[in-house]
Amino acid sequence: MKKRFIYICLVFILTSSFSFQNNNIINAKSDFQIRIKRGETILVKYAGKSRSVRIPSGIDSIGDSAFRNNKKVQKVIFSKSVKEIHANAFANCTNLKKIKFNINFKRIINQPFVNCKKIKSIHITKKVNYISEFGFVGLTGLEKVTVSKKNKHFKKHKGTLYTKKLKTLIVYPKNKKNISKYIIPKQTKTVNACAFSDNKYIKKIIIKGKINCGEDSFSNMKSLKTVQFKRAYKSPVPFYNCRKLKEVKLAEGTEQICEEQFYNCTSLVRINIPKSIKFIGKRAFRGCKNLQLPLLDKNVVLEHPIK
């Protein structure tokens, strides 16, 4: 009886709180499928066909795949009750152009925007306190990220989204124009997965600190020609399939070149091998047909032929 009462109240709230100013009115009862779990109201499926959608008041989170494969939606506005979005929430919404978070929004979980190619800008509101490593994967059209000055956890630095003290680089907008060189500051310890992947415009990257990198963090960059490490990296830094990459400068103290690190970098012609190098992984230089490596120290362990 109690659960039924809660459900009736919720349906009333959803239906009464939602309206559009145009003629395309969403019927909350039929188009918004919800589930209540541990006191949280989750939108599990949006079944409507509107191009502009306002999430009704009373919904706490947008669940896994809630809008997945919706080709109609172009704009989504969060009501003040929405606090988080989950994996694949907007995956393959190929016409989605605008997401508007509310002032109470807090968490971007997993990879909600896979293949959302038309989103050009995102604003991080003041209460956002968590963005997962894969939070912005798939936003290949992203040109700009802005952050509320009142946000205590994140900041924009040189057009790039970082955690507040620059320790983690979350994402560099893949379609940001007019920047050909990017310097990752020495304070940065982590570069998130796919942070620079598929970037079309950067030609040179300088990495000042000792970094750990997520999956595909620098892979498939379209214009990258030069990479310079000022300090030894801690974990694999993947540049595979950067086909215009010509020169890599590794820092002394670097101990390994990892599996497939420069795989299919077909234009690579120069890379120094510091005396500190102890290990070169499988297929590290596979496809680097123009590369002439310097003479390797006899103690370097090769897992696989160089080419």
Short mmCIF file of C-alpha atoms in Angstrom, two decimals:
data_model
loop_
_atom_site.label_atom_id
_atom_site.label_comp_id
_atom_site.label_asym_id
_atom_site.label_seq_id
_atom_site.Cartn_x
_atom_site.Cartn_y
_atom_site.Cartn_z
CA MET A 1 0.00 0.00 0.00
CA LYS A 2 2.81 2.37 0.92
CA LYS A 3 4.67 1.68 -2.35
CA ARG A 4 1.49 2.26 -4.34
CA PHE A 5 0.95 5.59 -2.59
CA ILE A 6 4.52 6.67 -3.39
CA TYR A 7 4.08 5.69 -7.03
CA ILE A 8 0.80 7.59 -7.40
CA CYS A 9 2.37 10.69 -5.84
CA LEU A 10 5.36 10.45 -8.15
CA VAL A 11 3.25 10.13 -11.29
CA PHE A 12 1.28 13.18 -10.17
CA ILE A 13 4.49 15.16 -9.66
CA LEU A 14 5.92 14.15 -13.03
CA THR A 15 2.74 14.86 -14.96
CA SER A 16 2.00 18.17 -13.29
CA SER A 17 5.54 19.57 -13.34
CA PHE A 18 6.39 19.05 -16.98
CA SER A 19 5.33 21.20 -19.93
CA PHE A 20 6.66 22.73 -23.13
CA GLN A 21 6.02 26.15 -24.59
CA ASN A 22 5.76 24.71 -28.11
CA ASN A 23 3.11 22.38 -29.50
CA ASN A 24 5.20 19.26 -29.01
CA ILE A 25 4.05 18.41 -25.47
CA ILE A 26 5.55 15.41 -23.71
CA ASN A 27 3.18 13.16 -21.80
CA ALA A 28 5.35 12.32 -18.79
CA LYS A 29 3.33 9.26 -17.84
CA SER A 30 3.86 7.46 -21.14
CA ASP A 31 7.18 8.82 -22.38
CA PHE A 32 9.26 8.71 -19.18
CA GLN A 33 9.67 5.21 -17.80
CA ILE A 34 10.93 5.27 -14.23
CA ARG A 35 12.08 2.94 -11.51
CA ILE A 36 12.39 3.60 -7.79
CA LYS A 37 15.43 1.96 -6.22
CA ARG A 38 16.58 2.57 -2.65
CA GLY A 39 14.60 5.75 -2.49
CA GLU A 40 16.02 7.11 -5.76
CA THR A 41 13.87 7.82 -8.80
CA ILE A 42 15.70 6.68 -11.94
CA LEU A 43 14.72 7.45 -15.52
CA VAL A 44 15.29 4.09 -17.20
CA LYS A 45 13.86 4.91 -20.63
CA TYR A 46 12.74 7.94 -22.57
CA ALA A 47 10.29 6.70 -25.20
CA GLY A 48 9.22 10.03 -26.67
CA LYS A 49 10.02 11.65 -30.00
CA SER A 50 10.53 15.27 -29.02
CA ARG A 51 13.56 17.17 -30.28
CA SER A 52 13.72 19.22 -27.06
CA VAL A 53 13.31 17.34 -23.78
CA ARG A 54 13.07 18.68 -20.26
CA ILE A 55 13.65 15.98 -17.63
CA PRO A 56 10.68 16.22 -15.24
CA SER A 57 11.09 17.33 -11.65
CA GLY A 58 11.26 14.41 -9.25
CA ILE A 59 13.74 12.33 -11.28
CA ASP A 60 17.06 11.90 -9.45
CA SER A 61 19.20 10.24 -12.10
CA ILE A 62 19.27 9.29 -15.77
CA GLY A 63 19.91 5.57 -15.93
CA ASP A 64 21.98 3.34 -18.19
CA SER A 65 21.01 3.74 -21.86
CA ALA A 66 17.92 5.84 -21.05
CA PHE A 67 18.14 7.80 -24.34
CA ARG A 68 20.33 5.35 -26.22
CA ASN A 69 19.93 5.36 -30.03
CA ASN A 70 17.41 8.22 -29.94
CA LYS A 71 17.92 9.99 -33.28
CA LYS A 72 15.28 12.67 -32.67
CA VAL A 73 16.48 14.43 -29.54
CA GLN A 74 18.59 17.56 -30.05
CA LYS A 75 18.43 19.25 -26.65
CA VAL A 76 18.08 17.94 -23.09
CA ILE A 77 17.50 20.18 -20.07
CA PHE A 78 17.83 18.76 -16.57
CA SER A 79 15.32 19.75 -13.90
CA LYS A 80 16.76 20.74 -10.51
CA SER A 81 16.21 17.25 -9.09
CA VAL A 82 18.57 15.44 -11.51
CA LYS A 83 21.93 14.77 -9.85
CA GLU A 84 23.69 12.18 -12.02
CA ILE A 85 23.85 10.41 -15.37
CA HIS A 86 24.99 6.84 -16.00
CA ALA A 87 26.69 4.71 -18.64
CA ASN A 88 25.48 5.12 -22.21
CA ALA A 89 22.63 7.38 -21.10
CA PHE A 90 22.86 9.29 -24.39
CA ALA A 91 24.88 6.82 -26.45
CA ASN A 92 24.36 7.14 -30.21
CA CYS A 93 22.15 10.21 -29.87
CA THR A 94 23.74 11.42 -33.07
CA ASN A 95 21.64 14.58 -33.37
CA LEU A 96 22.00 15.69 -29.75
CA LYS A 97 23.49 19.19 -29.76
CA LYS A 98 22.99 20.53 -26.26
CA ILE A 99 23.04 19.19 -22.71
CA LYS A 100 22.14 21.63 -19.95
CA PHE A 101 23.02 20.52 -16.42
CA ASN A 102 21.20 22.09 -13.47
CA ILE A 103 22.74 23.83 -10.44
CA ASN A 104 22.31 20.69 -8.30
CA PHE A 105 23.85 18.24 -10.77
CA LYS A 106 26.79 16.27 -9.29
CA ARG A 107 28.03 13.17 -11.13
CA ILE A 108 28.95 12.01 -14.65
CA ILE A 109 29.34 8.24 -14.42
CA ASN A 110 31.10 5.99 -16.96
CA GLN A 111 30.58 6.97 -20.61
CA PRO A 112 27.18 8.60 -21.12
CA PHE A 113 27.99 10.45 -24.37
CA VAL A 114 29.37 7.75 -26.68
CA ASN A 115 29.02 8.84 -30.32
CA CYS A 116 27.38 12.18 -29.51
CA LYS A 117 29.19 13.90 -32.36
CA LYS A 118 27.19 17.13 -32.49
CA ILE A 119 27.68 18.37 -28.92
CA LYS A 120 30.03 21.35 -29.24
CA SER A 121 30.13 22.68 -25.68
CA ILE A 122 29.55 21.54 -22.11
CA HIS A 123 29.31 23.66 -18.97
CA ILE A 124 30.30 22.08 -15.64
CA THR A 125 28.00 23.55 -13.02
CA LYS A 126 29.06 24.45 -9.49
CA LYS A 127 28.12 21.24 -7.63
CA VAL A 128 29.65 18.71 -10.02
CA ASN A 129 32.05 16.67 -7.87
CA TYR A 130 32.71 13.51 -9.89
CA ILE A 131 33.52 12.83 -13.54
CA SER A 132 34.55 9.28 -14.36
CA GLU A 133 37.64 8.55 -16.43
CA PHE A 134 35.46 7.80 -19.46
CA GLY A 135 33.03 10.64 -18.78
CA PHE A 136 33.63 12.48 -22.06
CA VAL A 137 34.48 9.59 -24.38
CA GLY A 138 32.73 9.94 -27.73
CA LEU A 139 32.36 13.73 -27.83
CA THR A 140 34.30 14.07 -31.07
CA GLY A 141 32.72 17.42 -31.98
CA LEU A 142 33.49 19.08 -28.64
CA GLU A 143 35.00 22.55 -29.07
CA LYS A 144 34.65 24.10 -25.63
CA VAL A 145 34.36 23.14 -21.96
CA THR A 146 33.53 25.76 -19.35
CA VAL A 147 33.43 25.46 -15.56
CA SER A 148 31.54 27.45 -12.96
CA LYS A 149 33.91 29.62 -10.92
CA LYS A 150 32.11 28.32 -7.83
CA ASN A 151 32.98 24.69 -8.56
CA LYS A 152 35.37 23.34 -5.89
CA HIS A 153 36.53 20.25 -7.78
CA PHE A 154 37.23 21.17 -11.42
CA LYS A 155 38.69 24.01 -13.43
CA LYS A 156 39.39 25.04 -17.00
CA HIS A 157 43.06 25.55 -17.85
CA LYS A 158 44.08 26.60 -21.37
CA GLY A 159 40.74 25.39 -22.69
CA THR A 160 41.17 21.99 -21.05
CA LEU A 161 39.16 20.38 -18.24
CA TYR A 162 41.27 19.48 -15.19
CA THR A 163 40.70 18.66 -11.57
CA LYS A 164 41.10 21.74 -9.39
CA LYS A 165 44.87 21.53 -8.76
CA LEU A 166 45.66 20.28 -12.29
CA LYS A 167 46.52 16.78 -11.02
CA THR A 168 44.23 15.05 -13.52
CA LEU A 169 43.66 16.11 -17.11
CA ILE A 170 40.12 14.99 -17.88
CA VAL A 171 39.57 16.04 -21.48
CA TYR A 172 40.93 18.33 -24.15
CA PRO A 173 38.12 19.32 -26.57
CA LYS A 174 38.75 17.20 -29.65
CA ASN A 175 37.49 19.77 -32.13
CA LYS A 176 39.11 22.84 -30.54
CA LYS A 177 40.68 24.89 -33.32
CA ASN A 178 43.59 27.36 -33.55
CA ILE A 179 45.84 25.50 -31.06
CA SER A 180 48.81 23.65 -32.58
CA LYS A 181 50.97 23.13 -29.46
CA TYR A 182 49.87 21.92 -26.04
CA ILE A 183 51.95 21.75 -22.84
CA ILE A 184 50.81 19.41 -20.08
CA PRO A 185 51.98 21.04 -16.83
CA LYS A 186 54.32 19.33 -14.37
CA GLN A 187 51.59 19.23 -11.69
CA THR A 188 49.59 16.80 -13.83
CA LYS A 189 49.96 13.18 -12.70
CA THR A 190 47.16 11.53 -14.69
CA VAL A 191 45.80 11.91 -18.20
CA ASN A 192 42.38 10.32 -18.53
CA ALA A 193 41.37 7.75 -21.11
CA CYS A 194 40.81 9.21 -24.59
CA ALA A 195 41.68 12.71 -23.34
CA PHE A 196 43.37 13.68 -26.63
CA SER A 197 42.38 10.80 -28.90
CA ASP A 198 41.06 11.73 -32.36
CA ASN A 199 42.16 15.35 -31.95
CA LYS A 200 42.43 17.02 -35.35
CA TYR A 201 44.56 20.10 -34.72
CA ILE A 202 47.39 19.64 -32.19
CA LYS A 203 50.80 19.22 -33.85
CA LYS A 204 53.10 19.20 -30.83
CA ILE A 205 52.72 17.96 -27.25
CA ILE A 206 55.17 18.67 -24.44
CA ILE A 207 54.71 16.66 -21.24
CA LYS A 208 56.46 18.24 -18.27
CA GLY A 209 55.61 15.85 -15.43
CA LYS A 210 55.66 12.14 -14.60
CA ILE A 211 52.30 10.97 -15.86
CA ASN A 212 50.07 7.93 -15.73
CA CYS A 213 47.81 7.54 -18.74
CA GLY A 214 44.44 5.97 -19.33
CA GLU A 215 43.46 3.86 -22.30
CA ASP A 216 43.82 5.56 -25.71
CA SER A 217 44.79 8.85 -24.08
CA PHE A 218 46.77 10.09 -27.12
CA SER A 219 45.85 7.58 -29.81
CA ASN A 220 44.69 8.40 -33.33
CA MET A 221 45.62 12.09 -33.22
CA LYS A 222 45.27 13.37 -36.77
CA SER A 223 47.91 16.13 -36.96
CA LEU A 224 50.41 15.30 -34.19
CA LYS A 225 54.03 15.51 -35.41
CA THR A 226 56.20 15.93 -32.30
CA VAL A 227 56.10 14.60 -28.73
CA GLN A 228 58.55 15.65 -26.04
CA PHE A 229 58.78 14.16 -22.55
CA LYS A 230 60.55 16.33 -19.98
CA ARG A 231 60.45 13.55 -17.37
CA ALA A 232 60.13 9.78 -17.44
CA TYR A 233 56.57 8.49 -17.60
CA LYS A 234 55.22 6.06 -15.01
CA SER A 235 52.89 3.97 -17.16
CA PRO A 236 52.36 3.34 -20.89
CA VAL A 237 51.64 6.50 -22.88
CA PRO A 238 49.85 5.28 -26.00
CA PHE A 239 50.37 7.12 -29.29
CA TYR A 240 49.33 4.31 -31.59
CA ASN A 241 47.87 5.21 -34.95
CA CYS A 242 49.18 8.80 -34.85
CA ARG A 243 50.10 8.57 -38.51
CA LYS A 244 51.74 11.99 -38.86
CA LEU A 245 53.97 11.62 -35.80
CA LYS A 246 57.59 12.14 -36.91
CA GLU A 247 59.68 12.72 -33.80
CA VAL A 248 59.63 11.55 -30.18
CA LYS A 249 62.00 12.79 -27.48
CA LEU A 250 62.08 10.53 -24.43
CA ALA A 251 63.47 11.74 -21.10
CA GLU A 252 66.48 10.17 -19.42
CA GLY A 253 65.20 7.85 -16.70
CA THR A 254 62.56 6.31 -18.96
CA GLU A 255 62.79 2.55 -18.45
CA GLN A 256 60.40 1.07 -20.96
CA ILE A 257 58.72 1.51 -24.30
CA CYS A 258 55.51 -0.39 -23.91
CA GLU A 259 53.52 -2.79 -26.03
CA GLU A 260 52.10 -1.05 -29.13
CA GLN A 261 53.11 2.35 -27.76
CA PHE A 262 53.91 3.70 -31.24
CA TYR A 263 52.05 1.10 -33.25
CA ASN A 264 51.19 2.24 -36.78
CA CYS A 265 52.90 5.63 -36.42
CA THR A 266 53.78 5.33 -40.08
CA SER A 267 55.63 8.68 -40.37
CA LEU A 268 57.87 8.19 -37.32
CA VAL A 269 61.52 8.71 -38.30
CA ARG A 270 63.26 9.77 -35.08
CA ILE A 271 63.16 8.58 -31.48
CA ASN A 272 65.98 8.67 -28.97
CA ILE A 273 66.59 5.62 -26.79
CA PRO A 274 67.84 6.77 -23.36
CA LYS A 275 70.49 4.68 -21.62
CA SER A 276 67.92 3.98 -18.91
CA ILE A 277 65.70 1.94 -21.27
CA LYS A 278 65.47 -1.69 -20.11
CA PHE A 279 62.51 -3.06 -22.02
CA ILE A 280 60.74 -2.65 -25.37
CA GLY A 281 57.35 -4.34 -25.61
CA LYS A 282 55.59 -6.27 -28.34
CA ARG A 283 54.78 -4.37 -31.53
CA ALA A 284 56.04 -1.14 -29.94
CA PHE A 285 57.12 0.12 -33.38
CA ARG A 286 55.06 -2.13 -35.66
CA GLY A 287 54.20 -0.25 -38.85
CA CYS A 288 56.89 2.42 -38.31
CA LYS A 289 58.36 1.66 -41.71
CA ASN A 290 60.57 4.78 -41.91
CA LEU A 291 62.10 4.50 -38.44
CA GLN A 292 65.82 3.85 -38.01
CA LEU A 293 66.48 3.10 -34.34
CA PRO A 294 69.81 3.94 -32.76
CA LEU A 295 71.97 1.04 -31.62
CA LEU A 296 70.36 -0.61 -28.59
CA ASP A 297 72.24 -1.53 -25.45
CA LYS A 298 72.78 -5.28 -25.24
CA ASN A 299 70.90 -5.40 -21.93
CA VAL A 300 67.63 -4.07 -23.41
CA VAL A 301 64.96 -6.78 -23.37
CA LEU A 302 63.01 -7.05 -26.63
CA GLU A 303 59.70 -8.89 -26.44
CA HIS A 304 59.25 -8.80 -30.19
CA PRO A 305 61.13 -7.76 -33.32
CA ILE A 306 61.17 -3.99 -33.70
CA LYS A 307 59.17 -3.97 -36.94
#
